[in-house]
Amino acid sequence: MKELFSIVEVDLKPQYREVYLEAARAMIDAHRADPGLIAQAIHVSPTDPGHCIITIAWRDAHALKAHCDSQSLKTFLKETAPFVARPSIMRTYSIEKEQTLL
């Protein structure tokens, strides 16, 4: 099975930035022990404070599907929808090859 790496781009309404970030960090913390989740983090753009990137590494497609199907993710997306300026974009990539960096 191939590991997967997802990148989610989120553009926030300025007045809801802090509320969204707090909810997103809580969601990330709540899912840290999920089976198949390797790593997850949220990054805020240094040039556009309303633009966030969420990065997630998965053991395999089953782990990603379980997360996407989880009630907690569905609830998070519903509750934070008013904070988002436009639909978020998620791109998922298959990790074909590892390289060691010096």
JSON list of C-alpha atoms in Angstrom, two decimals:
[
{"chain": "A", "resi": 1, "resn": "MET", "atom": "CA", "xyz": [0.00, 0.00, 0.00]},
{"chain": "A", "resi": 2, "resn": "LYS", "atom": "CA", "xyz": [1.20, 3.47, -0.84]},
{"chain": "A", "resi": 3, "resn": "GLU", "atom": "CA", "xyz": [1.35, 6.29, 1.64]},
{"chain": "A", "resi": 4, "resn": "LEU", "atom": "CA", "xyz": [-0.67, 9.38, 0.74]},
{"chain": "A", "resi": 5, "resn": "PHE", "atom": "CA", "xyz": [-0.09, 13.05, 1.37]},
{"chain": "A", "resi": 6, "resn": "SER", "atom": "CA", "xyz": [-3.02, 15.50, 1.34]},
{"chain": "A", "resi": 7, "resn": "ILE", "atom": "CA", "xyz": [-2.85, 19.26, 1.06]},
{"chain": "A", "resi": 8, "resn": "VAL", "atom": "CA", "xyz": [-5.98, 21.25, 1.89]},
{"chain": "A", "resi": 9, "resn": "GLU", "atom": "CA", "xyz": [-6.13, 24.93, 0.95]},
{"chain": "A", "resi": 10, "resn": "VAL", "atom": "CA", "xyz": [-8.51, 27.05, 3.00]},
{"chain": "A", "resi": 11, "resn": "ASP", "atom": "CA", "xyz": [-9.33, 30.73, 2.48]},
{"chain": "A", "resi": 12, "resn": "LEU", "atom": "CA", "xyz": [-10.93, 32.33, 5.52]},
{"chain": "A", "resi": 13, "resn": "LYS", "atom": "CA", "xyz": [-13.17, 35.30, 6.05]},
{"chain": "A", "resi": 14, "resn": "PRO", "atom": "CA", "xyz": [-10.92, 37.73, 7.97]},
{"chain": "A", "resi": 15, "resn": "GLN", "atom": "CA", "xyz": [-13.27, 38.18, 10.92]},
{"chain": "A", "resi": 16, "resn": "TYR", "atom": "CA", "xyz": [-13.35, 34.42, 11.54]},
{"chain": "A", "resi": 17, "resn": "ARG", "atom": "CA", "xyz": [-9.65, 33.62, 11.17]},
{"chain": "A", "resi": 18, "resn": "GLU", "atom": "CA", "xyz": [-8.88, 33.03, 14.85]},
{"chain": "A", "resi": 19, "resn": "VAL", "atom": "CA", "xyz": [-12.09, 31.09, 15.50]},
{"chain": "A", "resi": 20, "resn": "TYR", "atom": "CA", "xyz": [-11.39, 28.81, 12.53]},
{"chain": "A", "resi": 21, "resn": "LEU", "atom": "CA", "xyz": [-7.75, 28.26, 13.51]},
{"chain": "A", "resi": 22, "resn": "GLU", "atom": "CA", "xyz": [-8.77, 27.34, 17.07]},
{"chain": "A", "resi": 23, "resn": "ALA", "atom": "CA", "xyz": [-11.35, 24.84, 15.77]},
{"chain": "A", "resi": 24, "resn": "ALA", "atom": "CA", "xyz": [-8.89, 23.40, 13.23]},
{"chain": "A", "resi": 25, "resn": "ARG", "atom": "CA", "xyz": [-6.17, 22.93, 15.85]},
{"chain": "A", "resi": 26, "resn": "ALA", "atom": "CA", "xyz": [-8.68, 21.18, 18.14]},
{"chain": "A", "resi": 27, "resn": "MET", "atom": "CA", "xyz": [-9.71, 18.92, 15.25]},
{"chain": "A", "resi": 28, "resn": "ILE", "atom": "CA", "xyz": [-6.08, 18.07, 14.50]},
{"chain": "A", "resi": 29, "resn": "ASP", "atom": "CA", "xyz": [-5.41, 17.29, 18.17]},
{"chain": "A", "resi": 30, "resn": "ALA", "atom": "CA", "xyz": [-8.52, 15.10, 18.39]},
{"chain": "A", "resi": 31, "resn": "HIS", "atom": "CA", "xyz": [-7.38, 12.99, 15.42]},
{"chain": "A", "resi": 32, "resn": "ARG", "atom": "CA", "xyz": [-3.70, 12.53, 16.31]},
{"chain": "A", "resi": 33, "resn": "ALA", "atom": "CA", "xyz": [-4.26, 8.94, 17.45]},
{"chain": "A", "resi": 34, "resn": "ASP", "atom": "CA", "xyz": [-6.34, 7.92, 14.41]},
{"chain": "A", "resi": 35, "resn": "PRO", "atom": "CA", "xyz": [-5.17, 4.64, 12.88]},
{"chain": "A", "resi": 36, "resn": "GLY", "atom": "CA", "xyz": [-3.20, 5.31, 9.73]},
{"chain": "A", "resi": 37, "resn": "LEU", "atom": "CA", "xyz": [-2.60, 9.01, 10.39]},
{"chain": "A", "resi": 38, "resn": "ILE", "atom": "CA", "xyz": [1.13, 9.68, 10.18]},
{"chain": "A", "resi": 39, "resn": "ALA", "atom": "CA", "xyz": [1.19, 13.46, 10.63]},
{"chain": "A", "resi": 40, "resn": "GLN", "atom": "CA", "xyz": [-1.08, 16.48, 10.38]},
{"chain": "A", "resi": 41, "resn": "ALA", "atom": "CA", "xyz": [-0.45, 20.22, 10.72]},
{"chain": "A", "resi": 42, "resn": "ILE", "atom": "CA", "xyz": [-1.94, 23.59, 9.85]},
{"chain": "A", "resi": 43, "resn": "HIS", "atom": "CA", "xyz": [0.13, 26.37, 8.33]},
{"chain": "A", "resi": 44, "resn": "VAL", "atom": "CA", "xyz": [-0.87, 30.03, 7.92]},
{"chain": "A", "resi": 45, "resn": "SER", "atom": "CA", "xyz": [0.53, 31.94, 4.96]},
{"chain": "A", "resi": 46, "resn": "PRO", "atom": "CA", "xyz": [3.11, 34.55, 6.01]},
{"chain": "A", "resi": 47, "resn": "THR", "atom": "CA", "xyz": [1.87, 36.89, 3.26]},
{"chain": "A", "resi": 48, "resn": "ASP", "atom": "CA", "xyz": [-1.88, 36.22, 3.42]},
{"chain": "A", "resi": 49, "resn": "PRO", "atom": "CA", "xyz": [-3.12, 35.61, 6.98]},
{"chain": "A", "resi": 50, "resn": "GLY", "atom": "CA", "xyz": [-6.50, 34.41, 5.67]},
{"chain": "A", "resi": 51, "resn": "HIS", "atom": "CA", "xyz": [-4.93, 31.60, 3.64]},
{"chain": "A", "resi": 52, "resn": "CYS", "atom": "CA", "xyz": [-4.20, 28.33, 5.43]},
{"chain": "A", "resi": 53, "resn": "ILE", "atom": "CA", "xyz": [-2.72, 25.04, 4.33]},
{"chain": "A", "resi": 54, "resn": "ILE", "atom": "CA", "xyz": [-3.50, 21.84, 6.17]},
{"chain": "A", "resi": 55, "resn": "THR", "atom": "CA", "xyz": [-1.06, 19.01, 5.49]},
{"chain": "A", "resi": 56, "resn": "ILE", "atom": "CA", "xyz": [-1.86, 15.40, 6.29]},
{"chain": "A", "resi": 57, "resn": "ALA", "atom": "CA", "xyz": [0.16, 12.21, 5.75]},
{"chain": "A", "resi": 58, "resn": "TRP", "atom": "CA", "xyz": [-1.73, 8.90, 5.63]},
{"chain": "A", "resi": 59, "resn": "ARG", "atom": "CA", "xyz": [-0.53, 5.31, 5.83]},
{"chain": "A", "resi": 60, "resn": "ASP", "atom": "CA", "xyz": [-2.86, 4.32, 2.98]},
{"chain": "A", "resi": 61, "resn": "ALA", "atom": "CA", "xyz": [-6.12, 5.08, 1.17]},
{"chain": "A", "resi": 62, "resn": "HIS", "atom": "CA", "xyz": [-8.17, 3.21, 3.81]},
{"chain": "A", "resi": 63, "resn": "ALA", "atom": "CA", "xyz": [-6.97, 5.59, 6.53]},
{"chain": "A", "resi": 64, "resn": "LEU", "atom": "CA", "xyz": [-7.80, 8.62, 4.38]},
{"chain": "A", "resi": 65, "resn": "LYS", "atom": "CA", "xyz": [-11.27, 7.26, 3.58]},
{"chain": "A", "resi": 66, "resn": "ALA", "atom": "CA", "xyz": [-11.97, 6.52, 7.25]},
{"chain": "A", "resi": 67, "resn": "HIS", "atom": "CA", "xyz": [-11.06, 10.09, 8.16]},
{"chain": "A", "resi": 68, "resn": "CYS", "atom": "CA", "xyz": [-13.16, 11.59, 5.35]},
{"chain": "A", "resi": 69, "resn": "ASP", "atom": "CA", "xyz": [-16.12, 9.43, 6.39]},
{"chain": "A", "resi": 70, "resn": "SER", "atom": "CA", "xyz": [-15.78, 10.27, 10.10]},
{"chain": "A", "resi": 71, "resn": "GLN", "atom": "CA", "xyz": [-18.63, 12.07, 11.82]},
{"chain": "A", "resi": 72, "resn": "SER", "atom": "CA", "xyz": [-16.18, 14.40, 13.55]},
{"chain": "A", "resi": 73, "resn": "LEU", "atom": "CA", "xyz": [-14.82, 15.67, 10.22]},
{"chain": "A", "resi": 74, "resn": "LYS", "atom": "CA", "xyz": [-18.33, 16.10, 8.83]},
{"chain": "A", "resi": 75, "resn": "THR", "atom": "CA", "xyz": [-19.31, 18.06, 11.94]},
{"chain": "A", "resi": 76, "resn": "PHE", "atom": "CA", "xyz": [-16.15, 20.21, 11.75]},
{"chain": "A", "resi": 77, "resn": "LEU", "atom": "CA", "xyz": [-16.80, 21.07, 8.09]},
{"chain": "A", "resi": 78, "resn": "LYS", "atom": "CA", "xyz": [-20.43, 21.95, 8.79]},
{"chain": "A", "resi": 79, "resn": "GLU", "atom": "CA", "xyz": [-19.62, 24.08, 11.84]},
{"chain": "A", "resi": 80, "resn": "THR", "atom": "CA", "xyz": [-16.74, 25.95, 10.18]},
{"chain": "A", "resi": 81, "resn": "ALA", "atom": "CA", "xyz": [-18.44, 26.49, 6.81]},
{"chain": "A", "resi": 82, "resn": "PRO", "atom": "CA", "xyz": [-19.52, 30.06, 7.75]},
{"chain": "A", "resi": 83, "resn": "PHE", "atom": "CA", "xyz": [-15.86, 30.97, 8.41]},
{"chain": "A", "resi": 84, "resn": "VAL", "atom": "CA", "xyz": [-14.61, 29.97, 4.96]},
{"chain": "A", "resi": 85, "resn": "ALA", "atom": "CA", "xyz": [-14.56, 32.50, 2.12]},
{"chain": "A", "resi": 86, "resn": "ARG", "atom": "CA", "xyz": [-14.80, 29.92, -0.69]},
{"chain": "A", "resi": 87, "resn": "PRO", "atom": "CA", "xyz": [-14.85, 26.14, -1.04]},
{"chain": "A", "resi": 88, "resn": "SER", "atom": "CA", "xyz": [-11.65, 24.54, 0.19]},
{"chain": "A", "resi": 89, "resn": "ILE", "atom": "CA", "xyz": [-9.52, 22.49, -2.17]},
{"chain": "A", "resi": 90, "resn": "MET", "atom": "CA", "xyz": [-7.97, 19.15, -1.19]},
{"chain": "A", "resi": 91, "resn": "ARG", "atom": "CA", "xyz": [-5.29, 17.53, -3.30]},
{"chain": "A", "resi": 92, "resn": "THR", "atom": "CA", "xyz": [-4.00, 14.07, -2.43]},
{"chain": "A", "resi": 93, "resn": "TYR", "atom": "CA", "xyz": [-0.76, 12.65, -3.74]},
{"chain": "A", "resi": 94, "resn": "SER", "atom": "CA", "xyz": [0.61, 9.14, -3.70]},
{"chain": "A", "resi": 95, "resn": "ILE", "atom": "CA", "xyz": [4.14, 8.83, -2.35]},
{"chain": "A", "resi": 96, "resn": "GLU", "atom": "CA", "xyz": [6.01, 6.89, -4.99]},
{"chain": "A", "resi": 97, "resn": "LYS", "atom": "CA", "xyz": [9.55, 7.12, -3.71]},
{"chain": "A", "resi": 98, "resn": "GLU", "atom": "CA", "xyz": [11.37, 8.21, -0.58]},
{"chain": "A", "resi": 99, "resn": "GLN", "atom": "CA", "xyz": [14.60, 10.14, -0.69]},
{"chain": "A", "resi": 100, "resn": "THR", "atom": "CA", "xyz": [17.08, 10.70, 2.11]},
{"chain": "A", "resi": 101, "resn": "LEU", "atom": "CA", "xyz": [18.18, 14.29, 2.60]},
{"chain": "A", "resi": 102, "resn": "LEU", "atom": "CA", "xyz": [21.51, 15.19, 4.09]}
]
